[in-house]
Amino acid sequence: MRRPAPSPRRTAPRRAWLALAIVTALLGGLAAPGAASARMAKGLQDVRMAFSGDPALRASFWRAAHAARVTRVRVLVNWDGAQRTIDPGTAAVLRRTAEEGRDRAGARLLIGIYAPINRQRATPRRITSSLIDAYGSFAASVAEAMDGLPVAAFITWNEPNFRSMWPLNQPRRWVTLSNRGYAAYKRVRPSVPVLVGEMAPNARTRNARNPGAFLREALCVTSRYRLRSRSASCRRARLRADGFALHTHDFTHPPTKRSRTRDAWTMGNLPYAMVELRRLARAGRMPAKAARNVHITEFAYRTRGSSRTPTSRAARYLRQAWSYAKRRKVRSFTWYQLRDPGTGHEWQSGLLTFGGQSRATWRTFRGLR
């Protein structure tokens, strides 16, 4: 039976609605990549300034953070490998930093733990259960110290693939420790995300391993993402995480240049890092949400020493690195050091000089959106 043709009064509005829907969809599709990348948060780290006992130095840090529209400030709490609770003085400084960040710059803290527990040891430190227990208690005390204050994320460990931070012959024990930290943070502040990783970018010297290789060994999988063995410890090697943090410094190449070594996770190798994380998630070694939630928690170009990058080039590279990270849908991008820390410090990568004079990198950083 033939249906009657629809009346012109009914078809005209429908055609107009369909046309509008098609245009909206097309515009939405064109805008989607930009909209997603625009959500990348800008971060800054300078513990010397943010933790300073000098109110004027702290004020200059927060003025700069506000001027640059920084919304994340990374800080590190020192741990000696045995301490079970954060000392009251450090807790007070941490709380003050969170309050000043909120009130003066509208920024929240990324809180990590700095613990060079394997530094200057002729033989690797043995990671015992008592050390892991102490770390879990310490992490919980850090979270407790932040009660009622805004925190962007907690971070479990700094650069485990770097020899001074972790004995490289015990990567699976790092997974155990990181998971203990995750559980401790979540027990106290369940709504705050916990990031893991904070991998050093590459094996520039014998003091580090490339992060891709380190992570596969830590999670007990082969290069084909199959279990290395059927042992209970191998099957249990799974990371608990809400997101993954990377350090992507590269002082020898432009930020978009890929290295032939896929396991080196410099800025140019971000695509390799993200593919690796997603493959590990598909293999059941970490949550899929963490593999998609990637943060660059340290990036910089040095201003002194043999690895120095000329300022004009560093400014150009910084803009390229920011745009590249946005295209890869990185969630936050943190520059390491607002000011050079001065003589006697090995690492200097300030956007400003020690005395506060502006560099081209600062002007670039301030304008990044």
XYZ file of C-alpha atoms in Angstrom:
369
model
C 0.000 0.000 0.000
C 1.425 3.361 -0.996
C 1.838 5.896 1.822
C 0.610 9.435 1.176
C 3.331 11.999 0.504
C 4.149 14.203 3.516
C 2.749 17.693 3.424
C 5.073 20.636 2.628
C 4.335 22.111 6.073
C 5.839 19.029 7.774
C 8.830 18.538 5.471
C 10.143 22.127 5.530
C 10.877 22.271 9.271
C 12.354 18.760 9.142
C 14.667 19.702 6.268
C 15.765 22.827 8.123
C 16.431 20.788 11.264
C 18.442 18.203 9.325
C 20.502 20.916 7.648
C 21.239 22.495 11.004
C 22.221 19.138 12.485
C 24.602 18.402 9.602
C 26.281 21.812 9.882
C 26.601 21.445 13.661
C 28.127 17.988 13.292
C 30.618 19.213 10.708
C 31.634 22.185 12.814
C 31.861 19.996 15.906
C 34.075 17.552 14.077
C 36.341 20.328 12.904
C 36.540 21.828 16.384
C 37.014 18.590 18.277
C 40.808 18.308 18.098
C 41.289 21.912 19.169
C 38.735 21.576 21.950
C 40.421 18.452 23.289
C 43.909 19.939 23.128
C 42.791 23.197 24.774
C 42.182 21.282 27.985
C 45.908 20.690 28.549
C 46.785 22.330 31.865
C 49.900 24.453 32.221
C 52.172 23.598 35.131
C 55.252 25.075 36.773
C 57.723 23.763 39.327
C 60.170 25.694 41.465
C 60.279 24.213 44.955
C 63.069 26.595 46.008
C 60.752 29.533 45.423
C 57.380 28.035 46.364
C 58.692 26.556 49.658
C 60.889 29.544 50.518
C 60.800 31.130 53.949
C 61.156 34.512 52.225
C 57.641 35.909 51.625
C 58.920 38.207 48.861
C 60.432 35.289 46.898
C 57.247 33.268 47.246
C 55.166 36.255 46.167
C 57.260 36.666 43.022
C 56.676 33.001 42.187
C 52.919 33.290 42.562
C 52.803 36.534 40.564
C 54.610 34.798 37.720
C 52.338 31.735 37.961
C 49.271 33.979 37.805
C 50.666 35.986 34.877
C 51.346 32.799 32.919
C 47.915 31.317 33.779
C 49.471 28.337 35.477
C 46.897 25.991 37.010
C 49.221 23.227 38.271
C 52.249 23.597 40.543
C 54.384 20.505 41.064
C 56.131 20.119 44.409
C 58.212 17.284 45.831
C 58.328 16.107 49.444
C 61.625 14.546 50.527
C 61.599 11.022 51.990
C 64.653 9.338 53.528
C 63.613 5.732 52.968
C 62.632 5.107 56.599
C 60.448 7.989 57.817
C 56.860 6.907 58.424
C 55.196 10.318 58.752
C 55.783 13.733 57.282
C 57.336 16.063 59.862
C 55.108 18.893 61.108
C 57.324 21.635 59.651
C 57.207 20.182 56.142
C 53.467 19.593 56.448
C 52.966 23.242 57.404
C 55.000 24.434 54.403
C 53.050 22.123 52.091
C 49.723 23.437 53.384
C 50.896 27.031 53.067
C 51.934 26.373 49.454
C 48.532 24.887 48.629
C 46.737 27.852 50.215
C 48.905 30.425 48.425
C 48.521 28.604 45.124
C 44.753 28.622 45.501
C 44.475 32.233 46.671
C 47.155 33.943 44.551
C 47.152 32.015 41.289
C 44.126 29.734 41.224
C 46.530 26.777 40.994
C 46.405 23.327 42.566
C 49.370 21.218 43.615
C 50.800 18.102 41.992
C 52.461 16.450 44.993
C 55.250 13.919 44.454
C 57.853 12.199 46.614
C 61.580 12.702 46.090
C 63.627 9.822 47.487
C 67.137 9.119 46.126
C 67.326 5.947 48.205
C 69.954 4.310 45.979
C 72.305 7.275 45.561
C 76.060 6.672 45.906
C 75.692 2.995 46.713
C 78.312 0.560 45.455
C 75.753 -2.250 45.530
C 72.025 -1.751 44.876
C 69.859 -1.194 47.912
C 67.655 -4.132 48.761
C 63.991 -3.139 48.774
C 62.492 -4.767 51.852
C 58.906 -5.117 53.005
C 59.640 -2.787 55.938
C 60.800 -0.072 53.526
C 57.609 -0.439 51.484
C 55.503 -0.349 54.662
C 57.245 2.844 55.791
C 56.673 4.411 52.399
C 52.954 3.577 52.494
C 52.603 5.176 55.918
C 54.537 8.237 54.759
C 52.370 8.660 51.651
C 49.215 8.440 53.777
C 50.579 11.108 56.132
C 51.232 13.422 53.161
C 47.621 13.013 52.067
C 46.408 13.605 55.631
C 48.453 16.801 55.835
C 46.478 18.124 52.852
C 43.082 17.578 54.435
C 40.588 20.165 53.209
C 42.977 21.702 50.665
C 42.842 21.459 46.854
C 45.187 18.891 45.280
C 45.359 18.259 41.525
C 47.028 14.855 41.964
C 49.384 12.813 44.092
C 52.362 11.109 42.418
C 53.801 7.871 43.753
C 57.530 8.014 42.856
C 60.075 10.130 40.994
C 62.081 8.543 38.129
C 62.276 4.871 39.149
C 64.301 4.094 35.997
C 67.115 6.339 37.261
C 69.774 4.581 39.338
C 69.964 7.022 42.249
C 66.178 6.904 42.717
C 65.730 3.147 42.499
C 67.905 0.002 42.305
C 67.488 -0.905 38.649
C 67.832 -4.639 39.334
C 64.487 -4.646 41.228
C 61.923 -3.103 38.871
C 59.084 -5.351 40.018
C 59.494 -4.152 43.583
C 58.873 -0.636 42.326
C 55.428 -1.797 41.163
C 54.737 -3.107 44.671
C 55.843 0.157 46.234
C 53.932 2.328 43.769
C 50.771 0.312 44.375
C 51.232 0.745 48.122
C 51.419 4.490 47.621
C 48.323 4.461 45.409
C 46.336 2.599 48.070
C 47.576 4.919 50.827
C 46.643 8.094 48.968
C 43.236 6.713 47.996
C 42.470 5.597 51.518
C 42.849 9.170 52.775
C 41.762 11.239 49.726
C 39.763 8.876 47.485
C 38.634 11.621 45.079
C 42.152 12.883 44.254
C 43.783 11.275 41.180
C 47.028 9.374 41.674
C 49.644 9.444 38.927
C 52.401 6.866 38.571
C 55.513 6.606 36.468
C 57.372 9.909 36.354
C 59.845 8.096 34.149
C 63.178 9.684 33.278
C 63.158 10.155 29.489
C 66.054 8.006 28.354
C 69.279 6.172 29.170
C 71.709 8.973 28.429
C 74.255 7.277 30.713
C 74.593 3.976 32.534
C 72.751 5.596 35.437
C 69.363 5.056 33.779
C 67.353 2.620 31.685
C 65.047 3.568 28.871
C 61.539 3.812 30.346
C 59.852 1.461 27.873
C 62.225 -1.410 28.646
C 62.114 -0.707 32.393
C 58.321 -0.678 32.466
C 57.931 -3.929 30.534
C 60.333 -5.673 32.899
C 58.628 -4.154 35.933
C 55.263 -5.423 34.694
C 56.751 -8.794 33.763
C 55.909 -8.826 30.054
C 57.919 -9.491 26.928
C 58.247 -7.150 23.959
C 55.114 -8.905 22.630
C 53.267 -8.092 25.879
C 53.044 -11.670 27.057
C 53.848 -12.756 30.602
C 57.513 -13.585 31.098
C 56.554 -16.436 33.426
C 53.563 -18.023 35.127
C 54.883 -17.270 38.617
C 52.535 -15.669 41.127
C 54.714 -12.554 41.408
C 54.664 -12.123 37.641
C 50.893 -12.466 37.435
C 50.505 -9.895 40.254
C 52.693 -7.299 38.521
C 49.931 -4.838 37.693
C 50.083 -1.091 38.253
C 47.271 0.693 40.057
C 46.946 4.197 38.653
C 44.603 6.967 37.543
C 47.164 8.470 35.181
C 50.740 8.209 33.991
C 53.479 10.852 34.336
C 56.497 11.358 32.083
C 59.624 13.512 32.031
C 60.371 14.237 28.379
C 63.554 16.358 28.342
C 65.709 16.065 25.233
C 68.701 18.384 25.003
C 70.051 17.185 21.656
C 67.102 17.146 19.234
C 64.096 19.287 18.314
C 61.033 18.306 20.376
C 59.194 16.779 17.423
C 62.090 14.583 16.252
C 61.587 10.890 16.940
C 64.403 8.701 18.144
C 65.104 5.326 16.617
C 65.098 3.960 20.154
C 61.370 3.552 20.733
C 61.903 2.806 24.439
C 63.323 6.311 24.979
C 60.343 8.492 25.899
C 61.564 11.962 24.989
C 59.110 14.557 23.716
C 59.504 13.446 20.101
C 58.794 9.854 21.138
C 55.485 10.656 22.824
C 53.606 8.579 20.202
C 55.721 5.541 21.062
C 55.171 6.061 24.794
C 51.406 6.309 24.410
C 51.212 3.239 22.182
C 53.263 1.304 24.737
C 51.047 2.358 27.632
C 47.896 1.335 25.769
C 49.377 -2.029 24.846
C 50.268 -2.625 28.482
C 46.694 -1.735 29.411
C 45.307 -4.186 26.843
C 47.626 -6.822 28.321
C 46.016 -6.200 31.725
C 49.133 -4.669 33.262
C 47.610 -1.265 34.068
C 44.185 0.416 33.879
C 43.073 1.688 30.496
C 42.080 5.020 32.067
C 45.666 5.551 33.249
C 47.088 4.817 29.797
C 44.861 7.535 28.331
C 45.576 10.080 31.074
C 49.179 11.129 30.376
C 50.906 14.078 32.068
C 54.299 15.644 31.404
C 55.401 16.580 34.913
C 58.909 17.771 33.966
C 60.102 19.498 30.825
C 62.841 22.099 30.400
C 65.927 23.234 28.537
C 69.106 23.864 30.485
C 70.563 27.355 30.687
C 74.100 26.335 31.720
C 76.534 23.465 31.298
C 77.383 21.117 28.466
C 73.691 20.378 27.791
C 72.771 24.069 27.506
C 70.343 25.062 24.762
C 70.690 28.643 23.425
C 67.822 30.741 24.738
C 66.300 31.685 21.390
C 66.320 28.064 20.275
C 64.904 26.917 23.635
C 62.024 29.374 23.256
C 61.275 28.093 19.759
C 61.525 24.469 20.910
C 59.260 25.165 23.890
C 56.474 26.427 21.641
C 56.868 23.375 19.396
C 56.864 20.997 22.380
C 53.696 22.562 23.821
C 51.846 22.276 20.509
C 53.083 18.724 19.986
C 51.924 17.636 23.453
C 48.503 19.222 22.866
C 48.085 17.341 19.606
C 48.903 14.115 21.454
C 46.196 14.953 24.031
C 48.565 15.217 26.969
C 46.572 16.383 30.011
C 49.145 18.690 31.653
C 52.560 20.124 30.808
C 54.885 21.306 33.589
C 58.053 23.361 33.113
C 60.856 22.695 35.609
C 62.223 25.856 37.348
C 60.961 29.409 37.095
C 64.338 30.885 38.074
C 67.848 29.503 37.865
C 68.763 28.314 41.384
C 72.198 29.959 41.257
C 75.774 28.745 41.425
C 76.461 25.392 43.014
C 73.427 23.710 41.477
C 73.995 21.217 38.683
C 70.562 21.637 37.088
C 69.645 25.146 35.911
C 66.732 25.634 33.530
C 65.054 28.839 34.666
C 62.614 30.760 32.528
C 64.128 33.688 34.416
C 67.669 34.341 35.622
C 68.578 33.866 39.288
C 67.911 37.561 39.837
C 64.521 37.429 38.106
C 65.404 38.881 34.706
C 63.201 37.668 31.860
C 64.372 35.277 29.159
C 62.809 34.539 25.780
C 61.619 31.210 27.167
C 59.625 33.049 29.843
C 57.904 35.255 27.311
C 57.036 32.153 25.293
C 55.832 30.185 28.317
C 53.672 33.050 29.525
C 51.900 33.198 26.150
C 51.230 29.482 25.753
C 47.534 28.596 25.613
